[in-house]
Short mmCIF file of C-alpha atoms in Angstrom, two decimals:
data_model
loop_
_atom_site.label_atom_id
_atom_site.label_comp_id
_atom_site.label_asym_id
_atom_site.label_seq_id
_atom_site.Cartn_x
_atom_site.Cartn_y
_atom_site.Cartn_z
CA GLY M 1 0.00 0.00 0.00
CA GLN M 2 0.87 3.63 -0.15
CA GLN M 3 3.58 4.69 2.28
CA VAL M 4 4.79 8.09 3.34
CA MET M 5 8.25 8.22 4.84
CA GLN M 6 9.57 11.13 6.80
CA ILE M 7 13.09 11.91 8.01
CA PRO M 8 14.67 12.62 10.36
CA GLN M 9 12.64 11.19 13.21
CA TYR M 10 14.19 13.56 15.72
CA GLN M 11 16.13 16.79 15.37
CA HIS M 12 17.63 18.98 18.04
CA VAL M 13 18.88 22.45 17.18
CA GLN M 14 20.13 25.52 18.93
CA GLU M 15 17.81 28.48 18.75
CA GLY M 16 18.58 30.43 15.61
CA GLU M 17 19.69 27.44 13.56
CA ASP M 18 17.75 26.22 10.56
CA PHE M 19 15.75 22.99 10.42
CA THR M 20 14.48 20.83 7.58
CA THR M 21 12.28 17.76 7.49
CA TYR M 22 11.78 15.64 4.39
CA CYS M 23 8.86 13.58 3.24
CA ASN M 24 8.80 10.91 0.53
CA SER M 25 5.89 8.96 -0.86
CA SER M 26 6.00 5.59 -2.56
CA THR M 27 3.35 6.79 -5.00
CA THR M 28 2.43 10.04 -6.73
CA LEU M 29 0.33 12.28 -4.52
CA SER M 30 -2.57 14.50 -5.42
CA ASN M 31 -1.59 16.86 -2.64
CA ILE M 32 0.51 17.01 0.47
CA GLN M 33 -0.39 18.64 3.74
CA TRP M 34 1.73 19.59 6.70
CA TYR M 35 0.64 19.55 10.32
CA LYS M 36 2.24 20.57 13.59
CA GLN M 37 1.53 18.83 16.86
CA ARG M 38 2.70 20.41 20.07
CA PRO M 39 3.46 18.10 23.00
CA GLY M 40 0.16 16.96 24.49
CA GLY M 41 -1.83 18.59 21.71
CA HIS M 42 -3.49 17.58 18.50
CA PRO M 43 -2.30 18.07 14.94
CA VAL M 44 -2.90 21.54 13.57
CA PHE M 45 -3.11 22.13 9.85
CA LEU M 46 -0.29 24.30 8.51
CA ILE M 47 -0.50 24.23 4.74
CA GLN M 48 -1.46 22.28 1.65
CA LEU M 49 0.55 21.93 -1.56
CA VAL M 50 -1.10 20.83 -4.75
CA LYS M 51 0.96 21.80 -7.76
CA SER M 52 4.12 20.14 -9.01
CA GLY M 53 7.16 22.15 -7.88
CA GLU M 54 5.05 24.39 -5.69
CA VAL M 55 6.76 26.50 -3.03
CA LYS M 56 4.87 28.28 -0.28
CA LYS M 57 6.11 30.41 2.57
CA GLN M 58 4.64 31.20 5.95
CA LYS M 59 6.94 33.65 7.70
CA ARG M 60 10.01 31.55 8.61
CA LEU M 61 8.54 28.33 7.20
CA THR M 62 9.11 27.28 3.59
CA PHE M 63 7.23 24.35 2.11
CA GLN M 64 8.12 22.64 -1.15
CA PHE M 65 6.39 20.02 -3.27
CA GLY M 66 8.59 18.05 -5.64
CA GLU M 67 8.28 18.10 -9.39
CA ALA M 68 7.18 14.47 -9.44
CA LYS M 69 4.70 15.11 -6.60
CA LYS M 70 6.28 12.31 -4.57
CA ASN M 71 8.34 14.32 -2.11
CA SER M 72 8.08 17.43 -0.01
CA SER M 73 10.07 19.39 2.52
CA LEU M 74 9.51 21.85 5.31
CA HIS M 75 12.30 24.26 6.13
CA ILE M 76 12.31 26.53 9.16
CA THR M 77 14.74 29.45 9.13
CA ALA M 78 16.22 30.68 12.40
CA THR M 79 14.29 28.38 14.73
CA GLN M 80 12.68 29.67 17.88
CA THR M 81 11.61 27.82 21.01
CA THR M 82 8.02 28.19 19.87
CA ASP M 83 8.79 25.94 16.91
CA VAL M 84 9.10 22.93 19.22
CA GLY M 85 6.77 20.06 18.32
CA THR M 86 6.29 17.23 15.89
CA TYR M 87 5.83 18.06 12.24
CA PHE M 88 3.86 15.60 10.16
CA CYS M 89 3.49 15.46 6.44
CA ALA M 90 0.37 13.78 5.12
CA GLY M 91 -0.13 12.68 1.57
CA GLY M 92 -3.42 12.66 -0.25
CA ASN M 93 -3.90 9.98 -2.87
CA GLN M 94 -5.30 10.55 -6.30
CA ALA M 95 -8.78 9.61 -5.13
CA GLY M 96 -8.67 12.52 -2.70
CA THR M 97 -9.80 10.53 0.29
CA ALA M 98 -7.95 9.78 3.49
CA LEU M 99 -4.52 11.14 4.29
CA ILE M 100 -1.55 8.92 4.88
CA PHE M 101 0.65 10.39 7.56
CA GLY M 102 4.40 10.20 7.79
CA LYS M 103 5.86 9.23 11.15
CA GLY M 104 6.69 12.81 11.92
CA THR M 105 9.81 14.72 12.84
CA THR M 106 10.09 15.85 16.42
CA LEU M 107 11.93 19.13 16.75
CA SER M 108 13.48 20.30 19.97
CA VAL M 109 15.10 23.72 20.32
CA SER M 110 17.45 24.82 23.04
CA SER M 111 18.03 28.47 23.84
CA GLY E 1 -10.95 27.99 10.55
CA ALA E 2 -13.23 25.01 11.01
CA VAL E 3 -13.62 23.76 14.59
CA VAL E 4 -13.89 20.13 15.56
CA SER E 5 -14.59 19.06 19.12
CA GLN E 6 -14.22 15.71 20.83
CA HIS E 7 -15.75 14.38 24.01
CA PRO E 8 -14.54 13.20 26.39
CA SER E 9 -11.00 14.49 26.29
CA TRP E 10 -9.84 11.86 28.76
CA VAL E 11 -11.37 8.63 29.97
CA ILE E 12 -10.28 5.79 32.20
CA CYS E 13 -12.26 2.58 32.17
CA LYS E 14 -12.08 -0.96 33.42
CA SER E 15 -11.19 -3.80 31.11
CA GLY E 16 -14.27 -5.27 29.46
CA THR E 17 -16.33 -2.11 29.41
CA SER E 18 -17.30 -0.05 26.37
CA VAL E 19 -16.39 3.56 25.79
CA LYS E 20 -18.05 6.01 23.39
CA ILE E 21 -16.14 8.95 21.94
CA GLU E 22 -17.94 11.77 20.17
CA CYS E 23 -16.58 13.92 17.36
CA ARG E 24 -18.49 17.04 16.38
CA SER E 25 -18.00 19.65 13.70
CA LEU E 26 -19.08 22.86 15.39
CA ASP E 27 -19.48 25.38 12.63
CA PHE E 28 -19.77 23.33 9.49
CA GLN E 29 -21.26 20.15 8.17
CA ALA E 30 -18.96 17.21 7.58
CA THR E 31 -20.12 14.42 5.35
CA THR E 32 -16.85 12.63 5.97
CA MET E 33 -14.94 12.24 9.19
CA PHE E 34 -11.87 10.16 9.92
CA TRP E 35 -10.81 8.33 13.05
CA TYR E 36 -7.15 7.93 13.90
CA ARG E 37 -5.28 6.47 16.82
CA GLN E 38 -1.89 7.58 17.97
CA PHE E 39 0.40 5.69 20.32
CA PRO E 40 2.96 7.63 22.33
CA LYS E 41 5.63 9.21 20.18
CA GLN E 42 4.21 7.62 17.06
CA SER E 43 2.34 8.89 14.06
CA LEU E 44 -1.35 8.93 13.41
CA MET E 45 -2.74 5.68 12.09
CA LEU E 46 -5.98 5.87 10.16
CA MET E 47 -8.55 3.50 11.62
CA ALA E 48 -11.62 4.20 9.55
CA THR E 49 -13.47 6.65 7.36
CA SER E 50 -16.87 7.64 8.63
CA ASN E 51 -19.48 8.68 6.06
CA GLU E 52 -22.75 10.29 7.06
CA GLY E 53 -25.66 7.98 6.49
CA SER E 54 -23.63 4.96 5.45
CA LYS E 55 -21.34 2.33 6.91
CA ALA E 56 -17.84 3.25 7.86
CA THR E 57 -14.89 2.05 5.84
CA TYR E 58 -12.29 0.37 8.01
CA GLU E 59 -8.58 0.12 7.34
CA GLN E 60 -6.96 -3.25 7.10
CA GLY E 61 -6.36 -4.78 10.49
CA VAL E 62 -8.97 -2.69 12.32
CA GLU E 63 -11.77 -4.79 13.82
CA LYS E 64 -15.07 -3.23 12.86
CA ASP E 65 -16.93 -5.17 15.55
CA LYS E 66 -14.62 -3.80 18.19
CA PHE E 67 -14.49 -0.21 16.99
CA LEU E 68 -18.06 0.73 16.16
CA ILE E 69 -18.49 3.92 14.18
CA ASN E 70 -21.76 5.74 13.71
CA HIS E 71 -22.08 8.91 11.65
CA ALA E 72 -25.68 9.72 12.41
CA SER E 73 -25.70 13.36 11.35
CA LEU E 74 -23.66 15.83 9.36
CA THR E 75 -22.08 17.18 12.54
CA LEU E 76 -21.56 14.08 14.67
CA SER E 77 -19.60 10.88 14.41
CA THR E 78 -19.10 8.48 17.29
CA LEU E 79 -16.51 5.80 17.93
CA THR E 80 -17.36 3.12 20.44
CA VAL E 81 -14.57 0.92 21.72
CA THR E 82 -16.34 -2.26 22.77
CA SER E 83 -15.02 -4.61 25.45
CA ALA E 84 -11.96 -2.44 25.90
CA HIS E 85 -8.67 -4.02 26.93
CA PRO E 86 -5.43 -2.44 28.10
CA GLU E 87 -3.94 -2.72 24.62
CA ASP E 88 -6.69 -0.39 23.39
CA SER E 89 -5.25 2.39 25.52
CA SER E 90 -4.28 5.12 23.12
CA PHE E 91 -4.94 8.63 21.91
CA TYR E 92 -7.93 8.65 19.56
CA ILE E 93 -8.27 11.62 17.23
CA CYS E 94 -11.00 12.42 14.77
CA SER E 95 -10.86 14.78 11.86
CA ALA E 96 -13.44 16.25 9.54
CA ARG E 97 -12.99 16.75 5.87
CA VAL E 98 -13.48 20.34 4.77
CA PRO E 99 -13.80 21.16 1.10
CA SER E 100 -11.22 23.71 0.01
CA PRO E 101 -12.05 24.54 -3.59
CA PRO E 102 -10.46 24.71 -6.01
CA GLY E 103 -7.86 22.53 -4.30
CA PRO E 104 -8.25 19.18 -2.57
CA ASP E 105 -10.04 18.87 0.74
CA THR E 106 -8.25 19.58 3.98
CA GLN E 107 -8.79 18.02 7.35
CA TYR E 108 -9.36 19.70 10.68
CA PHE E 109 -8.62 17.66 13.75
CA GLY E 110 -10.38 17.38 17.05
CA PRO E 111 -8.37 17.75 20.27
CA GLY E 112 -8.25 14.01 20.80
CA THR E 113 -9.41 11.61 23.47
CA ARG E 114 -6.95 9.82 25.67
CA LEU E 115 -8.26 6.40 26.61
CA THR E 116 -6.71 4.42 29.42
CA VAL E 117 -8.01 0.91 30.04
CA LEU E 118 -7.11 -0.60 33.38
#
């Protein structure tokens, strides 16, 4: 079945450093979504990418969708302690039904 | 954005009892809701897709007789864990599909229900 792989599983950075998490799908996706889950909280929708090669920015966060629509990345510039949490990518299949979640990347930031 | 609520947020029960978890879309109608479970420090695993007015679609390996799903209205889906056992202890999260034209649908998640079975 369809699989979505995400790396790294954990990442620790010093405040101010950059951070990137990568997501790869075994199949072509119709769209990819990114979520953030704070410790003890629930996933919160960040953004959705639909087009091949699409790049979207939200302040210090940059999201990319690969040309083949099988991979994606989230890059955070100059991390802050408020960026702490687990970032999940979730791929939508061509049928546009349920999302398949990656295992997530847990980011910790020390000041 | 769309708001999804879940009740209860936390429940402890004895082994062998049944527990019902409610998922409500507060300010929109959701024809489709999803139920996930999440073990500590792990990702969300889709359990089933709940469609209003029809039977739920379960993922492979999920026992439909154990995890009963009822989507009785456009704003409410319920998950009942029947004859719960300690291995059913987990974080159960629902989400509701929200159309986002012209792009694909997005999902908004409830706050989750932490189930502990003693």
